[in-house]
mmCIF file with all atom_site columns, C-alpha atoms in Angstrom:
data_model
loop_
_atom_site.group_PDB
_atom_site.id
_atom_site.type_symbol
_atom_site.label_atom_id
_atom_site.label_alt_id
_atom_site.label_comp_id
_atom_site.label_asym_id
_atom_site.label_entity_id
_atom_site.label_seq_id
_atom_site.pdbx_PDB_ins_code
_atom_site.Cartn_x
_atom_site.Cartn_y
_atom_site.Cartn_z
_atom_site.occupancy
_atom_site.B_iso_or_equiv
_atom_site.pdbx_formal_charge
_atom_site.auth_seq_id
_atom_site.auth_comp_id
_atom_site.auth_asym_id
_atom_site.auth_atom_id
_atom_site.pdbx_PDB_model_num
ATOM 1   C CA . MET A 1 1   ? 0.000   0.000  0.000   1.00 0.00 ? 1   MET A CA 1
ATOM 2   C CA . LEU A 1 2   ? 1.304   3.445  -0.955  1.00 0.00 ? 2   LEU A CA 1
ATOM 3   C CA . VAL A 1 3   ? 0.262   6.328  1.294   1.00 0.00 ? 3   VAL A CA 1
ATOM 4   C CA . LEU A 1 4   ? 0.672   10.025 0.542   1.00 0.00 ? 4   LEU A CA 1
ATOM 5   C CA . GLY A 1 5   ? 1.140   12.069 3.707   1.00 0.00 ? 5   GLY A CA 1
ATOM 6   C CA . VAL A 1 6   ? 0.517   15.819 3.515   1.00 0.00 ? 6   VAL A CA 1
ATOM 7   C CA . ASP A 1 7   ? 1.369   18.690 5.843   1.00 0.00 ? 7   ASP A CA 1
ATOM 8   C CA . PRO A 1 8   ? -0.606  21.575 4.314   1.00 0.00 ? 8   PRO A CA 1
ATOM 9   C CA . GLY A 1 9   ? 0.623   25.152 4.440   1.00 0.00 ? 9   GLY A CA 1
ATOM 10  C CA . SER A 1 10  ? -0.046  28.283 2.426   1.00 0.00 ? 10  SER A CA 1
ATOM 11  C CA . ARG A 1 11  ? 3.667   29.031 1.977   1.00 0.00 ? 11  ARG A CA 1
ATOM 12  C CA . VAL A 1 12  ? 5.114   25.515 2.149   1.00 0.00 ? 12  VAL A CA 1
ATOM 13  C CA . THR A 1 13  ? 3.167   22.275 1.791   1.00 0.00 ? 13  THR A CA 1
ATOM 14  C CA . GLY A 1 14  ? 5.083   19.136 2.708   1.00 0.00 ? 14  GLY A CA 1
ATOM 15  C CA . TYR A 1 15  ? 4.388   15.761 1.139   1.00 0.00 ? 15  TYR A CA 1
ATOM 16  C CA . GLY A 1 16  ? 5.776   12.277 1.581   1.00 0.00 ? 16  GLY A CA 1
ATOM 17  C CA . LEU A 1 17  ? 5.039   8.957  -0.059  1.00 0.00 ? 17  LEU A CA 1
ATOM 18  C CA . VAL A 1 18  ? 5.478   5.946  2.201   1.00 0.00 ? 18  VAL A CA 1
ATOM 19  C CA . GLU A 1 19  ? 5.029   2.353  1.114   1.00 0.00 ? 19  GLU A CA 1
ATOM 20  C CA . LYS A 1 20  ? 3.903   -0.253 3.618   1.00 0.00 ? 20  LYS A CA 1
ATOM 21  C CA . LYS A 1 21  ? 5.772   -3.476 3.083   1.00 0.00 ? 21  LYS A CA 1
ATOM 22  C CA . THR A 1 22  ? 5.552   -6.830 4.827   1.00 0.00 ? 22  THR A CA 1
ATOM 23  C CA . ARG A 1 23  ? 8.373   -5.783 7.132   1.00 0.00 ? 23  ARG A CA 1
ATOM 24  C CA . GLY A 1 24  ? 8.271   -2.086 7.761   1.00 0.00 ? 24  GLY A CA 1
ATOM 25  C CA . MET A 1 25  ? 7.900   1.032  5.688   1.00 0.00 ? 25  MET A CA 1
ATOM 26  C CA . THR A 1 26  ? 9.902   2.686  2.916   1.00 0.00 ? 26  THR A CA 1
ATOM 27  C CA . CYS A 1 27  ? 10.014  6.311  1.817   1.00 0.00 ? 27  CYS A CA 1
ATOM 28  C CA . ILE A 1 28  ? 9.391   6.431  -1.932  1.00 0.00 ? 28  ILE A CA 1
ATOM 29  C CA . HIS A 1 29  ? 9.676   10.202 -2.275  1.00 0.00 ? 29  HIS A CA 1
ATOM 30  C CA . ALA A 1 30  ? 9.290   13.330 -0.147  1.00 0.00 ? 30  ALA A CA 1
ATOM 31  C CA . GLY A 1 31  ? 9.466   17.024 -0.754  1.00 0.00 ? 31  GLY A CA 1
ATOM 32  C CA . THR A 1 32  ? 7.802   20.396 -0.480  1.00 0.00 ? 32  THR A CA 1
ATOM 33  C CA . ILE A 1 33  ? 5.665   22.636 -2.621  1.00 0.00 ? 33  ILE A CA 1
ATOM 34  C CA . THR A 1 34  ? 6.876   26.179 -2.017  1.00 0.00 ? 34  THR A CA 1
ATOM 35  C CA . THR A 1 35  ? 4.799   29.030 -3.354  1.00 0.00 ? 35  THR A CA 1
ATOM 36  C CA . SER A 1 36  ? 5.995   32.561 -3.987  1.00 0.00 ? 36  SER A CA 1
ATOM 37  C CA . LEU A 1 37  ? 4.758   35.275 -1.660  1.00 0.00 ? 37  LEU A CA 1
ATOM 38  C CA . ARG A 1 38  ? 4.891   37.598 -4.684  1.00 0.00 ? 38  ARG A CA 1
ATOM 39  C CA . GLN A 1 39  ? 1.927   35.785 -6.234  1.00 0.00 ? 39  GLN A CA 1
ATOM 40  C CA . PRO A 1 40  ? -1.658  36.591 -5.231  1.00 0.00 ? 40  PRO A CA 1
ATOM 41  C CA . PHE A 1 41  ? -2.937  34.152 -2.619  1.00 0.00 ? 41  PHE A CA 1
ATOM 42  C CA . TYR A 1 42  ? -5.496  32.522 -4.939  1.00 0.00 ? 42  TYR A CA 1
ATOM 43  C CA . LYS A 1 43  ? -2.701  31.681 -7.428  1.00 0.00 ? 43  LYS A CA 1
ATOM 44  C CA . ARG A 1 44  ? -0.669  30.092 -4.619  1.00 0.00 ? 44  ARG A CA 1
ATOM 45  C CA . VAL A 1 45  ? -3.652  27.913 -3.668  1.00 0.00 ? 45  VAL A CA 1
ATOM 46  C CA . HIS A 1 46  ? -4.065  26.914 -7.313  1.00 0.00 ? 46  HIS A CA 1
ATOM 47  C CA . GLU A 1 47  ? -0.353  26.058 -7.529  1.00 0.00 ? 47  GLU A CA 1
ATOM 48  C CA . ILE A 1 48  ? -0.720  23.745 -4.495  1.00 0.00 ? 48  ILE A CA 1
ATOM 49  C CA . PHE A 1 49  ? -3.727  22.077 -6.142  1.00 0.00 ? 49  PHE A CA 1
ATOM 50  C CA . CYS A 1 50  ? -1.928  21.572 -9.479  1.00 0.00 ? 50  CYS A CA 1
ATOM 51  C CA . SER A 1 51  ? 1.230   20.260 -7.793  1.00 0.00 ? 51  SER A CA 1
ATOM 52  C CA . MET A 1 52  ? -0.781  17.749 -5.731  1.00 0.00 ? 52  MET A CA 1
ATOM 53  C CA . ILE A 1 53  ? -2.588  16.536 -8.877  1.00 0.00 ? 53  ILE A CA 1
ATOM 54  C CA . GLU A 1 54  ? 0.798   16.026 -10.534 1.00 0.00 ? 54  GLU A CA 1
ATOM 55  C CA . ILE A 1 55  ? 2.188   14.117 -7.519  1.00 0.00 ? 55  ILE A CA 1
ATOM 56  C CA . MET A 1 56  ? -0.899  11.896 -7.272  1.00 0.00 ? 56  MET A CA 1
ATOM 57  C CA . ASN A 1 57  ? -0.916  11.166 -11.001 1.00 0.00 ? 57  ASN A CA 1
ATOM 58  C CA . SER A 1 58  ? 2.827   10.358 -10.976 1.00 0.00 ? 58  SER A CA 1
ATOM 59  C CA . TYR A 1 59  ? 2.894   8.070  -7.925  1.00 0.00 ? 59  TYR A CA 1
ATOM 60  C CA . GLN A 1 60  ? -0.690  6.733  -7.810  1.00 0.00 ? 60  GLN A CA 1
ATOM 61  C CA . PRO A 1 61  ? -1.073  6.490  -3.999  1.00 0.00 ? 61  PRO A CA 1
ATOM 62  C CA . GLN A 1 62  ? -4.041  4.446  -2.809  1.00 0.00 ? 62  GLN A CA 1
ATOM 63  C CA . GLU A 1 63  ? -4.626  6.572  0.279   1.00 0.00 ? 63  GLU A CA 1
ATOM 64  C CA . MET A 1 64  ? -3.795  10.037 1.566   1.00 0.00 ? 64  MET A CA 1
ATOM 65  C CA . ALA A 1 65  ? -3.294  11.047 5.180   1.00 0.00 ? 65  ALA A CA 1
ATOM 66  C CA . ILE A 1 66  ? -3.554  14.741 5.946   1.00 0.00 ? 66  ILE A CA 1
ATOM 67  C CA . GLU A 1 67  ? -3.172  16.787 9.081   1.00 0.00 ? 67  GLU A CA 1
ATOM 68  C CA . ASP A 1 68  ? -6.580  17.811 10.425  1.00 0.00 ? 68  ASP A CA 1
ATOM 69  C CA . ILE A 1 69  ? -7.387  21.422 11.184  1.00 0.00 ? 69  ILE A CA 1
ATOM 70  C CA . PHE A 1 70  ? -6.114  22.751 14.478  1.00 0.00 ? 70  PHE A CA 1
ATOM 71  C CA . PHE A 1 71  ? -6.971  26.037 16.098  1.00 0.00 ? 71  PHE A CA 1
ATOM 72  C CA . SER A 1 72  ? -4.394  28.770 16.321  1.00 0.00 ? 72  SER A CA 1
ATOM 73  C CA . LYS A 1 73  ? -4.237  32.172 17.926  1.00 0.00 ? 73  LYS A CA 1
ATOM 74  C CA . ASN A 1 74  ? -3.752  33.758 14.492  1.00 0.00 ? 74  ASN A CA 1
ATOM 75  C CA . VAL A 1 75  ? -7.102  33.453 12.715  1.00 0.00 ? 75  VAL A CA 1
ATOM 76  C CA . LYS A 1 76  ? -5.754  34.765 9.401   1.00 0.00 ? 76  LYS A CA 1
ATOM 77  C CA . SER A 1 77  ? -3.012  32.084 9.338   1.00 0.00 ? 77  SER A CA 1
ATOM 78  C CA . SER A 1 78  ? -5.552  29.381 10.169  1.00 0.00 ? 78  SER A CA 1
ATOM 79  C CA . LEU A 1 79  ? -7.776  30.472 7.299   1.00 0.00 ? 79  LEU A CA 1
ATOM 80  C CA . LYS A 1 80  ? -4.859  30.417 4.850   1.00 0.00 ? 80  LYS A CA 1
ATOM 81  C CA . ILE A 1 81  ? -3.855  26.935 5.975   1.00 0.00 ? 81  ILE A CA 1
ATOM 82  C CA . GLY A 1 82  ? -7.493  25.911 5.557   1.00 0.00 ? 82  GLY A CA 1
ATOM 83  C CA . HIS A 1 83  ? -7.435  27.113 1.950   1.00 0.00 ? 83  HIS A CA 1
ATOM 84  C CA . ALA A 1 84  ? -4.242  25.151 1.228   1.00 0.00 ? 84  ALA A CA 1
ATOM 85  C CA . ARG A 1 85  ? -5.740  22.106 2.931   1.00 0.00 ? 85  ARG A CA 1
ATOM 86  C CA . GLY A 1 86  ? -8.872  22.449 0.803   1.00 0.00 ? 86  GLY A CA 1
ATOM 87  C CA . ALA A 1 87  ? -6.777  22.504 -2.377  1.00 0.00 ? 87  ALA A CA 1
ATOM 88  C CA . VAL A 1 88  ? -5.102  19.250 -1.322  1.00 0.00 ? 88  VAL A CA 1
ATOM 89  C CA . LEU A 1 89  ? -8.429  17.610 -0.409  1.00 0.00 ? 89  LEU A CA 1
ATOM 90  C CA . ILE A 1 90  ? -10.020 18.559 -3.733  1.00 0.00 ? 90  ILE A CA 1
ATOM 91  C CA . ALA A 1 91  ? -6.974  17.209 -5.611  1.00 0.00 ? 91  ALA A CA 1
ATOM 92  C CA . ALA A 1 92  ? -7.315  13.883 -3.773  1.00 0.00 ? 92  ALA A CA 1
ATOM 93  C CA . VAL A 1 93  ? -11.031 13.649 -4.545  1.00 0.00 ? 93  VAL A CA 1
ATOM 94  C CA . GLN A 1 94  ? -10.371 14.452 -8.214  1.00 0.00 ? 94  GLN A CA 1
ATOM 95  C CA . CYS A 1 95  ? -7.691  11.722 -8.368  1.00 0.00 ? 95  CYS A CA 1
ATOM 96  C CA . GLY A 1 96  ? -9.834  9.156  -6.549  1.00 0.00 ? 96  GLY A CA 1
ATOM 97  C CA . VAL A 1 97  ? -7.477  8.883  -3.571  1.00 0.00 ? 97  VAL A CA 1
ATOM 98  C CA . LYS A 1 98  ? -9.104  7.854  -0.295  1.00 0.00 ? 98  LYS A CA 1
ATOM 99  C CA . ILE A 1 99  ? -8.647  10.502 2.428   1.00 0.00 ? 99  ILE A CA 1
ATOM 100 C CA . PHE A 1 100 ? -7.846  10.026 6.114   1.00 0.00 ? 100 PHE A CA 1
ATOM 101 C CA . GLU A 1 101 ? -7.414  12.864 8.622   1.00 0.00 ? 101 GLU A CA 1
ATOM 102 C CA . TYR A 1 102 ? -5.332  12.917 11.800  1.00 0.00 ? 102 TYR A CA 1
ATOM 103 C CA . THR A 1 103 ? -4.807  15.592 14.423  1.00 0.00 ? 103 THR A CA 1
ATOM 104 C CA . PRO A 1 104 ? -1.291  16.888 15.088  1.00 0.00 ? 104 PRO A CA 1
ATOM 105 C CA . LEU A 1 105 ? -1.486  15.195 18.511  1.00 0.00 ? 105 LEU A CA 1
ATOM 106 C CA . GLU A 1 106 ? -2.334  11.805 16.959  1.00 0.00 ? 106 GLU A CA 1
ATOM 107 C CA . ILE A 1 107 ? 0.494   12.117 14.428  1.00 0.00 ? 107 ILE A CA 1
ATOM 108 C CA . LYS A 1 108 ? 3.140   13.058 17.001  1.00 0.00 ? 108 LYS A CA 1
ATOM 109 C CA . LYS A 1 109 ? 1.972   10.354 19.421  1.00 0.00 ? 109 LYS A CA 1
ATOM 110 C CA . SER A 1 110 ? 2.058   7.711  16.692  1.00 0.00 ? 110 SER A CA 1
ATOM 111 C CA . VAL A 1 111 ? 5.571   8.583  15.510  1.00 0.00 ? 111 VAL A CA 1
ATOM 112 C CA . VAL A 1 112 ? 7.343   9.918  18.606  1.00 0.00 ? 112 VAL A CA 1
ATOM 113 C CA . GLY A 1 113 ? 5.196   8.498  21.404  1.00 0.00 ? 113 GLY A CA 1
ATOM 114 C CA . TYR A 1 114 ? 4.571   11.972 22.819  1.00 0.00 ? 114 TYR A CA 1
ATOM 115 C CA . GLY A 1 115 ? 1.824   14.307 21.586  1.00 0.00 ? 115 GLY A CA 1
ATOM 116 C CA . ARG A 1 116 ? 3.747   17.520 22.315  1.00 0.00 ? 116 ARG A CA 1
ATOM 117 C CA . ALA A 1 117 ? 6.907   16.548 20.427  1.00 0.00 ? 117 ALA A CA 1
ATOM 118 C CA . THR A 1 118 ? 8.850   19.223 18.560  1.00 0.00 ? 118 THR A CA 1
ATOM 119 C CA . LYS A 1 119 ? 9.217   19.302 14.769  1.00 0.00 ? 119 LYS A CA 1
ATOM 120 C CA . GLU A 1 120 ? 12.847  18.251 15.198  1.00 0.00 ? 120 GLU A CA 1
ATOM 121 C CA . GLN A 1 121 ? 11.831  15.213 17.286  1.00 0.00 ? 121 GLN A CA 1
ATOM 122 C CA . VAL A 1 122 ? 9.262   14.228 14.644  1.00 0.00 ? 122 VAL A CA 1
ATOM 123 C CA . ARG A 1 123 ? 11.903  14.553 11.909  1.00 0.00 ? 123 ARG A CA 1
ATOM 124 C CA . ALA A 1 124 ? 14.406  12.439 13.867  1.00 0.00 ? 124 ALA A CA 1
ATOM 125 C CA . MET A 1 125 ? 11.904  9.638  14.428  1.00 0.00 ? 125 MET A CA 1
ATOM 126 C CA . ALA A 1 126 ? 10.655  9.692  10.823  1.00 0.00 ? 126 ALA A CA 1
ATOM 127 C CA . GLN A 1 127 ? 14.286  9.416  9.707   1.00 0.00 ? 127 GLN A CA 1
ATOM 128 C CA . VAL A 1 128 ? 14.812  6.390  11.981  1.00 0.00 ? 128 VAL A CA 1
ATOM 129 C CA . ILE A 1 129 ? 11.513  4.650  11.127  1.00 0.00 ? 129 ILE A CA 1
ATOM 130 C CA . LEU A 1 130 ? 12.062  5.051  7.384   1.00 0.00 ? 130 LEU A CA 1
ATOM 131 C CA . ASN A 1 131 ? 15.837  4.459  7.548   1.00 0.00 ? 131 ASN A CA 1
ATOM 132 C CA . LEU A 1 132 ? 16.557  7.703  5.672   1.00 0.00 ? 132 LEU A CA 1
ATOM 133 C CA . LYS A 1 133 ? 20.190  8.516  4.953   1.00 0.00 ? 133 LYS A CA 1
ATOM 134 C CA . THR A 1 134 ? 19.621  12.291 4.931   1.00 0.00 ? 134 THR A CA 1
ATOM 135 C CA . ARG A 1 135 ? 17.478  14.552 7.084   1.00 0.00 ? 135 ARG A CA 1
ATOM 136 C CA . PRO A 1 136 ? 14.338  15.643 5.263   1.00 0.00 ? 136 PRO A CA 1
ATOM 137 C CA . ASP A 1 137 ? 13.054  19.209 5.333   1.00 0.00 ? 137 ASP A CA 1
ATOM 138 C CA . LEU A 1 138 ? 10.859  19.837 8.419   1.00 0.00 ? 138 LEU A CA 1
ATOM 139 C CA . ASP A 1 139 ? 7.668   20.184 6.347   1.00 0.00 ? 139 ASP A CA 1
ATOM 140 C CA . ALA A 1 140 ? 8.455   17.018 4.379   1.00 0.00 ? 140 ALA A CA 1
ATOM 141 C CA . SER A 1 141 ? 9.206   15.115 7.600   1.00 0.00 ? 141 SER A CA 1
ATOM 142 C CA . ASP A 1 142 ? 5.853   16.220 9.055   1.00 0.00 ? 142 ASP A CA 1
ATOM 143 C CA . ALA A 1 143 ? 4.192   14.831 5.923   1.00 0.00 ? 143 ALA A CA 1
ATOM 144 C CA . LEU A 1 144 ? 6.133   11.564 6.234   1.00 0.00 ? 144 LEU A CA 1
ATOM 145 C CA . ALA A 1 145 ? 5.062   11.363 9.885   1.00 0.00 ? 145 ALA A CA 1
ATOM 146 C CA . THR A 1 146 ? 1.433   11.793 8.793   1.00 0.00 ? 146 THR A CA 1
ATOM 147 C CA . ALA A 1 147 ? 1.795   8.851  6.387   1.00 0.00 ? 147 ALA A CA 1
ATOM 148 C CA . ILE A 1 148 ? 3.517   6.758  9.090   1.00 0.00 ? 148 ILE A CA 1
ATOM 149 C CA . CYS A 1 149 ? 0.682   7.582  11.497  1.00 0.00 ? 149 CYS A CA 1
ATOM 150 C CA . HIS A 1 150 ? -1.877  6.369  8.967   1.00 0.00 ? 150 HIS A CA 1
ATOM 151 C CA . ILE A 1 151 ? -0.005  3.146  8.300   1.00 0.00 ? 151 ILE A CA 1
ATOM 152 C CA . ASN A 1 152 ? 0.261   2.542  12.051  1.00 0.00 ? 152 ASN A CA 1
ATOM 153 C CA . TRP A 1 153 ? -3.500  3.031  12.458  1.00 0.00 ? 153 TRP A CA 1
ATOM 154 C CA . THR A 1 154 ? -4.462  0.887  9.454   1.00 0.00 ? 154 THR A CA 1
ATOM 155 C CA . ARG A 1 155 ? -2.373  -2.059 10.566  1.00 0.00 ? 155 ARG A CA 1
ATOM 156 C CA . TYR A 1 156 ? -5.117  -2.559 13.155  1.00 0.00 ? 156 TYR A CA 1
ATOM 157 C CA . ASP A 1 157 ? -7.682  -2.660 10.325  1.00 0.00 ? 157 ASP A CA 1
ATOM 158 C CA . ILE A 1 158 ? -9.404  0.505  11.486  1.00 0.00 ? 158 ILE A CA 1
ATOM 159 C CA . LYS A 1 159 ? -11.611 1.688  8.657   1.00 0.00 ? 159 LYS A CA 1
ATOM 160 C CA . GLY A 1 160 ? -11.916 5.463  8.049   1.00 0.00 ? 160 GLY A CA 1
#
């Protein structure tokens, strides 16, 4: 099973493709979609959408795990993240990829064992779990952690 993990953001959206094998997991590809702050916001959202379509068409993941909405003190930032998240969700629906949502707490607990782990701790554990030779970008490692979380949940045959 190939899972696409996504950490949505209006400036940087992280993604990671993790394959579940009989013994463990393998990172197929990970990266970020970085949009230019010089572009109008609606064009940045469209760029995220188009990039996700391209990734899904190239790798054909069966399922996508995405970070669920969390509440922040900055309402404007939360709304922008929501727009980016919406672009990713619509891309998945258009590509026929099944969607699963996890809270940041669930993701961190699944990968690190502690729900208040730092981004650096999440990256370190994702690197260990996936046996990565190099350290991924923080946004890409969050996306990989989201995919790992989903694989950990589905191994118990929990249906979403």
